[in-house]
Amino acid sequence: MPLQLYLGEITTLQVLPASGYLSACVVDSVFSGFWLLSPLVTSNIMSSEVIHTGGCHCKSVRWQVEAPASVVALECNCSYCSMRGTWGFSVPSSKFKLIGDSNEFISTYSFNTHTARHTFCKVCGITSFYTPRSNPPGKAVTVVVSCVDPGTISHVEIRHFDGRNFEKSYERLAQRELK
């Protein structure tokens, strides 16, 4: 599927050059609302799924996730995500698996509605995955793109989500999905 057809209502695109293990990033500088904030967000890209591995900086927390090589990652501007500065892509919980004794090194932080579960390593403090507010616990996991081991991600599309106005943004998304 051509990129322009998939992006739909994107108004401004910027292509970032390849760096490290990412081949390129397409950045939407204006919130379009066309993306899907659901457990199936990554299945909407026409790409075969691969096994990605990743984890935290000290490698105490390790995981594997089944997802396309080309992913759609969200950049949220809520108070927590904007301070962290990370991009993440969501997968159904059934496609995410902790490896080894990783669970022993995980701590969780939540705030406001206490729906989202922001997990981080007790040793190095890195958040490599979390449970998003948009999905009940056990339904989806969001993986932080920069915590995926090099070699399996071929493309990252960044879409912006207005997390500071979560209810309005989520309602707008639901209305677009019904059309």
Rosetta silent file (secondary structure, phi, psi, omega in degrees, C-alpha in Angstrom):
SEQUENCE: MPLQLYLGEITTLQVLPASGYLSACVVDSVFSGFWLLSPLVTSNIMSSEVIHTGGCHCKSVRWQVEAPASVVALECNCSYCSMRGTWGFSVPSSKFKLIGDSNEFISTYSFNTHTARHTFCKVCGITSFYTPRSNPPGKAVTVVVSCVDPGTISHVEIRHFDGRNFEKSYERLAQRELK
SCORE:     score description
SCORE:     0.000 S_00000001
   1 L     0.000  127.325  178.856    0.000    0.000    0.000 S_00000001
   2 L   -61.045  145.803 -177.474    1.522    3.381   -0.952 S_00000001
   3 H   -56.524  -42.230 -177.359    2.445    5.569    1.999 S_00000001
   4 H   -62.319  -37.506  179.030    0.197    8.432    0.851 S_00000001
   5 H   -67.363  -39.877 -178.936   -2.878    6.167    0.792 S_00000001
   6 H   -69.866  -37.867 -176.195   -2.200    4.866    4.279 S_00000001
   7 H   -70.499  -27.319  175.206   -1.540    8.300    5.775 S_00000001
   8 L    64.296 -111.103 -170.097   -4.867    9.682    4.628 S_00000001
   9 L   -88.058   16.719  179.328   -5.461   13.148    6.069 S_00000001
  10 L   -58.613  135.026 -177.543   -1.865   13.987    6.993 S_00000001
  11 L  -102.621  -30.645 -178.921   -1.256   17.646    6.218 S_00000001
  12 L  -137.687  124.189  179.055    2.494   18.054    6.682 S_00000001
  13 E  -115.865  144.475  173.984    5.124   15.354    6.251 S_00000001
  14 E  -135.671  126.329  178.531    8.787   15.440    7.079 S_00000001
  15 E   -97.311  122.429  178.330   11.065   12.534    6.260 S_00000001
  16 E   -91.705  140.988 -179.262   13.896   12.093    8.727 S_00000001
  17 L   -66.751  160.520  178.447   17.103   10.456    7.454 S_00000001
  18 L   -62.261  144.981  175.029   18.101    6.983    8.533 S_00000001
  19 E  -152.869  137.934  179.725   19.960    6.671   11.806 S_00000001
  20 L    58.756 -126.349 -177.182   21.108    3.645   13.744 S_00000001
  21 L   -94.821   -0.083  178.535   18.793    0.712   13.065 S_00000001
  22 E   -93.980  132.719 -178.688   15.886    2.770   11.720 S_00000001
  23 L   -77.630  -33.169  178.163   15.776    3.189    7.950 S_00000001
  24 L  -176.718  160.210  175.255   13.659    6.373    8.052 S_00000001
  25 E  -128.394  135.971  172.341   10.866    8.107    9.942 S_00000001
  26 E  -104.080  121.884 -175.223    7.881    9.902    8.454 S_00000001
  27 E  -110.409  128.326  174.454    6.736   12.626   10.837 S_00000001
  28 E   -95.094  108.490 -176.125    3.267   14.189   10.788 S_00000001
  29 L   -82.094   -3.973  176.389    3.783   17.646   12.288 S_00000001
  30 L  -126.700  128.064 -178.709    0.031   18.295   12.533 S_00000001
  31 L   -57.214  121.344 -176.613   -2.265   15.928   14.479 S_00000001
  32 L   -99.631  -28.461 -179.069   -4.326   14.160   11.839 S_00000001
  33 L    76.392    1.191 -177.977   -6.477   11.814   13.898 S_00000001
  34 L   -79.546  -23.691 -178.528   -6.345    9.172   11.142 S_00000001
  35 L   -67.610  163.273  179.559   -4.256    6.711   13.158 S_00000001
  36 L  -109.378  125.705  177.108   -5.853    4.011   15.279 S_00000001
  37 L  -101.934   81.369 -176.219   -5.270    3.926   19.029 S_00000001
  38 L  -153.404  169.254  177.932   -6.193    0.305   19.599 S_00000001
  39 L   -60.580  -18.930 -176.996   -4.552   -3.084   20.116 S_00000001
  40 L   -97.447   14.026 -173.487   -4.647   -3.579   16.350 S_00000001
  41 H   -55.097  -41.851 -176.894   -2.762   -0.403   15.460 S_00000001
  42 H   -79.284  -18.647 -178.684    0.228   -2.196   13.967 S_00000001
  43 H   -75.784   -7.615 -179.336   -1.814   -4.748   12.021 S_00000001
  44 H   -84.324   -3.771  176.854   -3.079   -1.985    9.720 S_00000001
  45 L   -94.977  135.930 -178.230    0.270   -1.673    7.979 S_00000001
  46 L   -77.722   85.459 -177.237    0.757   -4.008    5.044 S_00000001
  47 L  -154.480  143.340  176.772    3.793   -5.824    6.384 S_00000001
  48 L   -75.283  150.498 -177.293    4.549   -9.327    7.546 S_00000001
  49 E   -83.372  146.711  177.581    5.139   -9.710   11.249 S_00000001
  50 E  -129.295  167.278  174.843    8.550  -10.411   12.725 S_00000001
  51 E   -93.793  117.223  174.473    9.795  -11.109   16.229 S_00000001
  52 E   -99.880  143.676  171.833   11.367   -7.990   17.761 S_00000001
  53 E  -118.445  159.496  179.257   13.338   -8.229   20.982 S_00000001
  54 E  -178.377 -169.149  179.538   14.228   -5.407   23.311 S_00000001
  55 E   161.637 -158.215 -175.610   14.296   -4.131   26.836 S_00000001
  56 L   -86.863  179.452 -177.133   15.881   -1.670   29.208 S_00000001
  57 L   -65.362  -43.981 -176.330   19.397   -0.195   29.290 S_00000001
  58 L   -84.934   -4.089  178.641   20.897   -2.600   31.854 S_00000001
  59 L    69.814   16.119  173.808   19.178   -5.609   30.212 S_00000001
  60 L   -72.361  -34.383  176.624   17.456   -6.695   33.438 S_00000001
  61 L  -104.247  118.810  179.344   14.094   -6.305   31.666 S_00000001
  62 E  -130.581  146.266 -179.681   13.925   -8.192   28.358 S_00000001
  63 E  -150.019  168.938  170.622   10.949   -8.944   26.142 S_00000001
  64 E  -134.082  150.044 -177.847    9.908  -10.054   22.694 S_00000001
  65 E  -142.215  139.683  176.252    7.036   -8.768   20.609 S_00000001
  66 E   -97.898  118.626 -177.092    5.452   -9.936   17.372 S_00000001
  67 E  -160.369  164.357  177.090    4.779   -6.947   15.105 S_00000001
  68 E   -62.190  159.124  174.520    5.407   -5.739   11.551 S_00000001
  69 L   -71.582  -25.664  177.010    8.882   -4.551   10.562 S_00000001
  70 E  -106.057  118.800 -173.506    7.169   -1.269    9.596 S_00000001
  71 E  -122.534  156.415  172.320    5.351    0.246   12.589 S_00000001
  72 E  -104.069  118.450 -179.993    3.147    3.223   13.440 S_00000001
  73 E  -111.353  144.275  179.086    4.362    4.889   16.630 S_00000001
  74 E  -101.517  139.830  172.397    2.504    7.544   18.590 S_00000001
  75 E  -111.133  110.043 -176.150    4.062   10.632   20.070 S_00000001
  76 E   -97.710  145.481  179.546    1.840   11.747   22.947 S_00000001
  77 L  -108.427   20.592  176.296    1.977   15.200   24.538 S_00000001
  78 L   -65.095  168.550 -175.023    0.434   14.300   27.916 S_00000001
  79 H   -58.113  -37.735 -177.695    2.330   15.506   30.974 S_00000001
  80 H   -77.554  -50.759 -177.236    4.138   12.185   31.453 S_00000001
  81 H   -64.366  -37.527 -179.553    4.948   11.284   27.842 S_00000001
  82 H   -66.843  -30.822  175.692    6.160   14.768   26.932 S_00000001
  83 H   -73.914  -34.953  179.614    8.679   14.643   29.793 S_00000001
  84 H   -75.756  -35.449  178.520    9.817   11.154   28.749 S_00000001
  85 L    66.812   42.675 -178.373   10.037   12.033   25.076 S_00000001
  86 L  -116.851  158.274  174.250    9.368    8.554   23.714 S_00000001
  87 L  -114.602  138.147  179.861    7.495    7.087   20.749 S_00000001
  88 E  -137.902  151.969  174.442    5.649    3.807   21.098 S_00000001
  89 E  -118.029  144.113 -175.095    3.677    1.338   19.008 S_00000001
  90 E   -99.356  145.214  175.827    0.867   -0.825   20.380 S_00000001
  91 E  -137.031  155.797  173.259    0.344   -4.553   19.979 S_00000001
  92 E   -59.829  143.759 -179.360   -2.208   -6.968   21.433 S_00000001
  93 H   -54.716  -31.152 -179.062   -1.000   -8.300   24.793 S_00000001
  94 H   -65.280  -16.333 -179.280   -0.982  -11.806   23.335 S_00000001
  95 H  -100.835    7.336 -179.499    1.900  -10.765   21.050 S_00000001
  96 E  -118.679  134.449 -178.678    4.082   -9.451   23.894 S_00000001
  97 E  -143.064  128.139  172.676    6.119  -11.691   26.195 S_00000001
  98 E   -73.202  145.559 -178.128    8.561  -10.950   29.009 S_00000001
  99 E  -108.952  139.135  175.413   11.736  -13.035   28.807 S_00000001
 100 L    61.933 -138.964 -177.313   13.440  -14.778   31.715 S_00000001
 101 L   -95.266   27.956 -177.720   13.160  -13.219   35.176 S_00000001
 102 H   -53.166  -37.717 -176.774   12.326   -9.731   33.833 S_00000001
 103 H   -58.093  -28.646  179.099    9.207   -9.463   36.003 S_00000001
 104 H   -67.581  -20.786 -175.206   11.408   -9.338   39.128 S_00000001
 105 H  -105.582    8.394 -176.000   12.973   -6.082   37.901 S_00000001
 106 E  -101.096  136.657  170.605    9.781   -4.224   36.921 S_00000001
 107 E  -124.464  159.761 -175.830    8.079   -1.470   38.877 S_00000001
 108 E  -127.978  140.401  176.519    4.945    0.410   37.816 S_00000001
 109 E  -123.076  135.418  172.867    3.909    4.052   37.995 S_00000001
 110 L  -139.968  158.516 -177.843    0.396    5.373   37.377 S_00000001
 111 L  -150.441  175.803  176.639   -1.250    8.751   37.888 S_00000001
 112 L    53.382 -105.180 -177.915   -4.477   10.698   37.301 S_00000001
 113 L   -81.137   -9.598 -178.426   -7.051    8.032   36.316 S_00000001
 114 L    58.674   27.697  177.451   -4.609    5.201   37.164 S_00000001
 115 L   -87.397  -49.402  177.515   -5.616    3.426   33.955 S_00000001
 116 L   -70.955  143.965  177.916   -2.266    3.533   32.159 S_00000001
 117 E  -119.407  104.019 -179.869    0.490    1.431   33.720 S_00000001
 118 E   -90.500  105.663 -178.325    3.941    2.917   33.080 S_00000001
 119 E   -91.282  147.969  176.811    6.425    0.142   33.777 S_00000001
 120 E  -149.973  159.784 -179.778   10.120    0.754   34.304 S_00000001
 121 E   -75.506  132.539  178.422   13.224   -1.161   35.316 S_00000001
 122 L   -67.885  -21.488 -176.870   14.012   -1.015   39.049 S_00000001
 123 L   -88.261  -56.228 -174.493   17.743   -1.033   38.241 S_00000001
 124 L  -103.954  -12.339  176.261   18.246    1.512   35.411 S_00000001
 125 L    84.470    1.608 -177.009   14.859    3.308   35.406 S_00000001
 126 L   -78.087  134.352  171.507   14.130    2.863   31.687 S_00000001
 127 L   -92.460  111.081 -179.956   10.522    2.468   30.508 S_00000001
 128 L  -104.052  -14.043  176.130   10.711    0.041   27.588 S_00000001
 129 E  -160.405  162.252  177.229    6.979   -0.797   27.461 S_00000001
 130 E  -160.612  167.093  174.968    3.722    0.192   29.178 S_00000001
 131 E   -97.731  117.146 -176.152   -0.030   -0.387   29.193 S_00000001
 132 L   -73.419  155.076  178.319   -1.726    2.602   27.510 S_00000001
 133 L   -62.526  -29.287 -176.315   -4.743    4.422   28.950 S_00000001
 134 L   -72.629   -9.977 -177.954   -6.673    3.735   25.761 S_00000001
 135 L  -131.671  133.712  178.032   -6.717   -0.012   26.404 S_00000001
 136 L   -60.755  150.153  178.244   -7.803   -1.898   29.517 S_00000001
 137 L   -53.188  138.216 -179.727   -4.994   -3.810   31.249 S_00000001
 138 L    91.923   -9.827 -178.671   -4.367   -7.134   29.558 S_00000001
 139 L   -95.823  -39.759 -177.604   -5.598   -5.994   26.132 S_00000001
 140 E  -148.418  157.402  175.810   -2.596   -4.145   24.673 S_00000001
 141 E  -129.718  139.456  173.859    0.996   -3.208   25.369 S_00000001
 142 E  -104.730  127.385 -178.776    2.838   -0.212   23.959 S_00000001
 143 E  -101.721  133.549  178.730    6.486   -0.837   23.124 S_00000001
 144 E   -78.624  121.516 -174.844    8.971    2.070   23.125 S_00000001
 145 H   -54.254  -44.246 -176.066   10.601    2.188   19.668 S_00000001
 146 H   -69.626   -8.922  178.693   14.050    3.178   20.953 S_00000001
 147 H   -98.690    1.323  175.268   14.107    0.098   23.227 S_00000001
 148 E   -80.217  133.907  178.541   13.745   -2.390   20.354 S_00000001
 149 L   -59.994  146.802  178.898   17.037   -4.150   19.593 S_00000001
 150 L   -59.686  146.487  169.713   18.672   -3.097   16.285 S_00000001
 151 L   113.379  -14.877 -176.498   17.976   -5.036   13.119 S_00000001
 152 L  -116.357  -16.586  178.000   14.246   -5.758   12.868 S_00000001
 153 L   -91.535  123.858 -179.386   12.523   -2.382   12.412 S_00000001
 154 L   -99.052  -24.117 -175.208   12.571   -1.244    8.795 S_00000001
 155 E  -160.288  141.869  175.151   10.375    1.863    9.048 S_00000001
 156 E  -128.882  124.529  172.617    8.683    3.987   11.711 S_00000001
 157 E  -102.313  126.165 -179.881    5.790    6.335   10.988 S_00000001
 158 E   -99.496  127.883  174.467    5.268    8.851   13.798 S_00000001
 159 E  -122.316  142.319 -177.097    1.742   10.125   14.470 S_00000001
 160 E   -91.896  140.522  176.936    0.898   12.714   17.083 S_00000001
 161 E  -126.568  129.208 -178.877   -1.724   12.190   19.775 S_00000001
 162 L   -82.982   78.416 -178.908   -3.068   15.057   21.893 S_00000001
 163 H   -70.803  -19.140  176.410   -2.836   13.310   25.263 S_00000001
 164 H   -67.581  -24.849  176.785   -3.220   16.596   27.154 S_00000001
 165 H  -121.474   56.179 -170.172   -6.811   16.566   25.915 S_00000001
 166 H   -53.700  -52.135 -175.171   -7.230   12.788   26.038 S_00000001
 167 H   -59.437  -46.647  179.040  -11.026   12.558   26.214 S_00000001
 168 H   -61.980  -45.716 -178.038  -11.567   14.959   23.288 S_00000001
 169 H   -64.437  -42.381 -179.326   -8.867   13.286   21.206 S_00000001
 170 H   -68.073  -38.493  177.137  -10.143    9.793   21.917 S_00000001
 171 H   -64.226  -43.102  178.731  -13.739   10.863   21.142 S_00000001
 172 H   -61.234  -41.022  178.181  -12.596   12.435   17.860 S_00000001
 173 H   -62.441  -45.973 -179.279  -10.813    9.183   16.994 S_00000001
 174 H   -61.287  -40.454  179.256  -13.927    7.100   17.735 S_00000001
 175 H   -63.693  -40.575  179.940  -16.056    9.364   15.517 S_00000001
 176 H   -68.105  -34.932  179.988  -13.605    8.981   12.622 S_00000001
 177 H   -69.350  -27.561 -179.354  -13.543    5.193   13.010 S_00000001
 178 H   -77.517  -21.448 -177.755  -17.363    5.066   12.765 S_00000001
 179 L   -72.816    0.000    0.000  -17.449    6.915    9.426 S_00000001
